[in-house]
Amino acid sequence: MTSKVVNPFAEPAVAARYENWYSGAGFDADTLEKRLLGKLLGRFPTVRRVLEVGCGTGHFTRWLAERGLDSIGVDSSRPMLLEAHRFGSPPCLHGDAQFLPFRDHAVDLVLLITTLEFVENPLGALVESVRVARQGLILGVLNRWSLLAVHCRSSGDPLWQAAHFFSIGELKRLVMQAAKGRVQSIRWRTALWPIPHLTDLPLPWGGFIGLAVQLDSDKQEEKE
């Protein structure tokens, strides 16, 4: 699947106000997303070095470092990377999700958190993420079949007009295609339900999909 996507995060004005969302209107959503992502990280107890693809302002890259992980980020938007540096993030490099500037299996785990929605070729980004990951991937993606998606689409905000929302089935198909037989398991849950205080559920209608992909590292070594 390939679709032409305009990257709204290349705009300096968007980058300058992006981090404010997490401490304002998006505070509760950020808390719930991190809670779900933290559970998925627990499926990889030996992970030490992680890469966040589409790190933006480094918001989740910093969170990963706070959890004791050796984290690094990569993003195609220079304005977002300037913000990441201003906030004291771990190293965040300029690069394309479809051509990652890392050798094969360079890190234990690759995370893409609200990134696939804005890349031109999601499959290509996943192929690259699988290439550089030893143990697996964690995806955090906005759910096409949710009330949150309906709200975003009807908001008129150019940010959401540029986004491609995913279903769980579509994500799983892309992952299986990208991993070429290396998938050991896929586990998912959803968060951002319209019910207050509800954290996450194994039901396919929550606004935010968290998906963990465990990869077979032995099959990768066989290719070398």
Short mmCIF file of C-alpha atoms in Angstrom, two decimals:
data_model
loop_
_atom_site.label_atom_id
_atom_site.label_comp_id
_atom_site.label_asym_id
_atom_site.label_seq_id
_atom_site.Cartn_x
_atom_site.Cartn_y
_atom_site.Cartn_z
CA MET A 1 0.00 0.00 0.00
CA THR A 2 1.46 3.35 -1.03
CA SER A 3 -0.24 6.71 -0.78
CA LYS A 4 1.07 10.21 -1.16
CA VAL A 5 1.13 11.84 2.26
CA VAL A 6 2.04 15.44 3.00
CA ASN A 7 4.05 15.67 6.20
CA PRO A 8 2.42 18.39 8.33
CA PHE A 9 5.20 18.14 10.91
CA ALA A 10 7.67 19.76 8.56
CA GLU A 11 5.97 23.08 9.34
CA PRO A 12 7.86 25.04 12.04
CA ALA A 13 4.59 26.37 13.49
CA VAL A 14 3.29 22.82 14.02
CA ALA A 15 6.56 21.73 15.61
CA ALA A 16 6.66 24.73 17.94
CA ARG A 17 3.27 23.98 19.50
CA TYR A 18 3.36 20.19 19.31
CA GLU A 19 4.76 19.47 22.76
CA ASN A 20 2.18 21.72 24.41
CA TRP A 21 -0.54 19.21 23.55
CA TYR A 22 0.91 16.62 25.91
CA SER A 23 0.80 18.95 28.90
CA GLY A 24 -2.61 20.40 27.98
CA ALA A 25 -5.53 18.86 26.11
CA GLY A 26 -3.66 15.63 25.50
CA PHE A 27 -2.48 14.98 29.06
CA ASP A 28 -4.97 12.19 29.80
CA ALA A 29 -4.50 10.59 26.38
CA ASP A 30 -0.74 10.66 26.84
CA THR A 31 -1.07 8.95 30.24
CA LEU A 32 -3.27 6.18 28.82
CA GLU A 33 -1.09 5.66 25.76
CA LYS A 34 2.04 5.34 27.91
CA ARG A 35 0.30 2.92 30.23
CA LEU A 36 -0.57 0.67 27.30
CA LEU A 37 2.86 1.02 25.69
CA GLY A 38 4.48 0.20 29.04
CA LYS A 39 2.53 -3.07 29.19
CA LEU A 40 3.72 -3.95 25.70
CA LEU A 41 7.31 -3.14 26.64
CA GLY A 42 6.94 -5.66 29.43
CA ARG A 43 6.76 -8.39 26.77
CA PHE A 44 10.44 -7.67 25.98
CA PRO A 45 12.19 -8.02 29.37
CA THR A 46 15.73 -8.22 27.97
CA VAL A 47 15.49 -5.15 25.73
CA ARG A 48 18.15 -2.50 26.34
CA ARG A 49 18.63 -0.47 23.14
CA VAL A 50 15.55 0.96 21.44
CA LEU A 51 14.88 3.13 18.41
CA GLU A 52 11.85 5.36 18.03
CA VAL A 53 11.07 5.97 14.36
CA GLY A 54 9.20 9.24 13.87
CA CYS A 55 10.37 10.58 17.21
CA GLY A 56 9.21 14.14 16.53
CA THR A 57 9.96 16.32 19.54
CA GLY A 58 11.43 13.34 21.38
CA HIS A 59 8.46 13.06 23.73
CA PHE A 60 8.40 9.24 23.79
CA THR A 61 12.16 8.97 23.23
CA ARG A 62 12.63 10.76 26.55
CA TRP A 63 10.00 8.56 28.20
CA LEU A 64 11.86 5.46 27.05
CA ALA A 65 15.11 6.83 28.47
CA GLU A 66 13.35 7.55 31.78
CA ARG A 67 12.46 3.84 31.90
CA GLY A 68 16.15 3.02 31.86
CA LEU A 69 16.46 2.14 28.18
CA ASP A 70 19.22 3.26 25.84
CA SER A 71 16.98 5.16 23.44
CA ILE A 72 17.60 6.95 20.18
CA GLY A 73 15.20 8.64 17.78
CA VAL A 74 14.97 9.38 14.08
CA ASP A 75 12.65 11.78 12.27
CA SER A 76 12.40 13.42 8.84
CA SER A 77 11.28 16.82 10.16
CA ARG A 78 14.13 19.15 11.04
CA PRO A 79 11.81 21.59 12.92
CA MET A 80 10.62 18.71 15.12
CA LEU A 81 14.20 17.62 15.73
CA LEU A 82 15.13 21.14 16.81
CA GLU A 83 12.36 20.93 19.40
CA ALA A 84 13.64 17.52 20.51
CA HIS A 85 17.07 19.04 21.10
CA ARG A 86 15.55 21.99 22.95
CA PHE A 87 13.77 19.61 25.33
CA GLY A 88 16.98 17.73 26.09
CA SER A 89 16.01 14.50 24.37
CA PRO A 90 18.38 11.56 23.82
CA PRO A 91 20.09 11.58 20.41
CA CYS A 92 17.48 12.20 17.69
CA LEU A 93 18.80 11.93 14.15
CA HIS A 94 17.53 13.19 10.84
CA GLY A 95 16.41 10.33 8.60
CA ASP A 96 13.62 8.73 6.61
CA ALA A 97 11.49 5.94 8.08
CA GLN A 98 11.71 4.16 4.72
CA PHE A 99 15.55 4.34 4.62
CA LEU A 100 16.74 4.12 8.21
CA PRO A 101 20.39 5.14 8.75
CA PHE A 102 21.20 2.01 10.80
CA ARG A 103 22.77 -1.36 10.07
CA ASP A 104 20.81 -4.61 10.22
CA HIS A 105 19.59 -5.60 13.73
CA ALA A 106 21.25 -2.51 15.23
CA VAL A 107 18.76 -2.27 18.12
CA ASP A 108 16.70 -4.62 20.25
CA LEU A 109 13.35 -2.96 19.64
CA VAL A 110 11.87 -0.42 17.21
CA LEU A 111 8.86 1.69 18.18
CA LEU A 112 6.63 3.66 15.81
CA ILE A 113 4.18 5.76 17.82
CA THR A 114 1.66 7.70 15.72
CA THR A 115 4.15 7.53 12.86
CA LEU A 116 2.75 5.11 10.28
CA GLU A 117 -0.26 7.40 9.83
CA PHE A 118 1.97 10.05 8.26
CA VAL A 119 4.54 8.15 6.17
CA GLU A 120 4.18 7.83 2.41
CA ASN A 121 4.76 4.07 2.38
CA PRO A 122 3.81 2.35 5.68
CA LEU A 123 4.89 -1.07 4.41
CA GLY A 124 8.31 0.28 3.47
CA ALA A 125 8.69 1.81 6.94
CA LEU A 126 7.82 -1.52 8.56
CA VAL A 127 10.25 -3.42 6.33
CA GLU A 128 13.03 -1.09 7.46
CA SER A 129 11.99 -1.35 11.11
CA VAL A 130 12.07 -5.16 10.93
CA ARG A 131 15.50 -4.97 9.32
CA VAL A 132 17.09 -3.02 12.18
CA ALA A 133 15.25 -4.78 15.05
CA ARG A 134 16.53 -7.89 16.79
CA GLN A 135 13.65 -8.70 19.14
CA GLY A 136 10.60 -6.91 17.82
CA LEU A 137 8.46 -3.87 17.15
CA ILE A 138 5.91 -1.88 19.11
CA LEU A 139 3.36 0.11 17.12
CA GLY A 140 1.12 2.82 18.50
CA VAL A 141 -1.46 3.74 15.86
CA LEU A 142 -4.74 5.64 15.68
CA ASN A 143 -7.66 3.31 15.05
CA ARG A 144 -9.79 3.75 11.94
CA TRP A 145 -12.80 2.07 13.62
CA SER A 146 -13.11 4.37 16.64
CA LEU A 147 -15.03 7.42 17.74
CA LEU A 148 -11.71 9.22 18.04
CA ALA A 149 -11.09 8.73 14.30
CA VAL A 150 -14.55 10.10 13.51
CA HIS A 151 -13.83 13.16 15.64
CA CYS A 152 -10.42 13.73 14.03
CA ARG A 153 -11.76 13.41 10.49
CA SER A 154 -14.62 15.83 11.15
CA SER A 155 -12.44 18.40 12.94
CA GLY A 156 -11.19 20.01 9.72
CA ASP A 157 -7.67 20.10 11.16
CA PRO A 158 -5.15 19.73 8.28
CA LEU A 159 -3.06 17.51 10.54
CA TRP A 160 -5.73 14.81 10.52
CA GLN A 161 -6.61 15.30 6.87
CA ALA A 162 -3.06 14.20 6.08
CA ALA A 163 -3.31 11.07 8.25
CA HIS A 164 -4.12 7.50 7.27
CA PHE A 165 -5.93 5.70 10.10
CA PHE A 166 -5.47 1.94 10.46
CA SER A 167 -7.51 -1.02 11.58
CA ILE A 168 -5.99 -3.84 13.62
CA GLY A 169 -6.46 -6.26 10.73
CA GLU A 170 -4.66 -3.95 8.33
CA LEU A 171 -1.77 -3.48 10.76
CA LYS A 172 -1.37 -7.23 11.25
CA ARG A 173 -1.36 -7.85 7.51
CA LEU A 174 1.29 -5.18 6.95
CA VAL A 175 3.46 -6.57 9.74
CA MET A 176 3.24 -10.12 8.40
CA GLN A 177 4.13 -8.90 4.92
CA ALA A 178 7.04 -6.78 6.17
CA ALA A 179 8.53 -9.42 8.47
CA LYS A 180 8.71 -12.19 5.84
CA GLY A 181 8.31 -15.13 8.21
CA ARG A 182 10.11 -13.70 11.24
CA VAL A 183 6.96 -13.06 13.29
CA GLN A 184 6.75 -15.19 16.43
CA SER A 185 3.70 -13.50 17.92
CA ILE A 186 1.50 -10.42 17.64
CA ARG A 187 -0.32 -9.04 20.69
CA TRP A 188 -2.54 -5.96 20.77
CA ARG A 189 -4.87 -3.95 22.95
CA THR A 190 -6.63 -0.60 22.47
CA ALA A 191 -6.88 2.49 24.66
CA LEU A 192 -8.50 5.95 24.46
CA TRP A 193 -12.04 4.74 24.99
CA PRO A 194 -14.83 7.33 25.39
CA ILE A 195 -15.52 5.94 28.88
CA PRO A 196 -13.72 7.84 31.67
CA HIS A 197 -11.06 5.95 33.64
CA LEU A 198 -11.11 2.95 31.28
CA THR A 199 -7.49 2.04 30.56
CA ASP A 200 -7.14 -0.56 27.82
CA LEU A 201 -9.05 -3.54 26.47
CA PRO A 202 -8.52 -6.42 23.99
CA LEU A 203 -11.34 -5.01 21.86
CA PRO A 204 -10.86 -3.46 18.39
CA TRP A 205 -12.67 -0.12 18.82
CA GLY A 206 -10.50 1.97 21.12
CA GLY A 207 -8.99 5.11 19.64
CA PHE A 208 -5.35 4.04 20.08
CA ILE A 209 -4.01 0.65 19.01
CA GLY A 210 -0.97 -0.71 20.80
CA LEU A 211 0.55 -3.68 18.99
CA ALA A 212 3.63 -5.71 20.00
CA VAL A 213 5.42 -7.87 17.43
CA GLN A 214 7.91 -10.44 18.65
CA LEU A 215 10.43 -11.40 15.98
CA ASP A 216 12.45 -14.58 15.54
CA SER A 217 16.07 -13.43 15.75
CA ASP A 218 17.38 -16.87 14.72
CA LYS A 219 15.77 -16.54 11.28
CA GLN A 220 17.45 -13.18 10.83
CA GLU A 221 20.84 -14.67 11.69
CA GLU A 222 20.29 -17.47 9.16
CA LYS A 223 20.12 -14.85 6.37
CA GLU A 224 23.57 -13.46 7.16
#
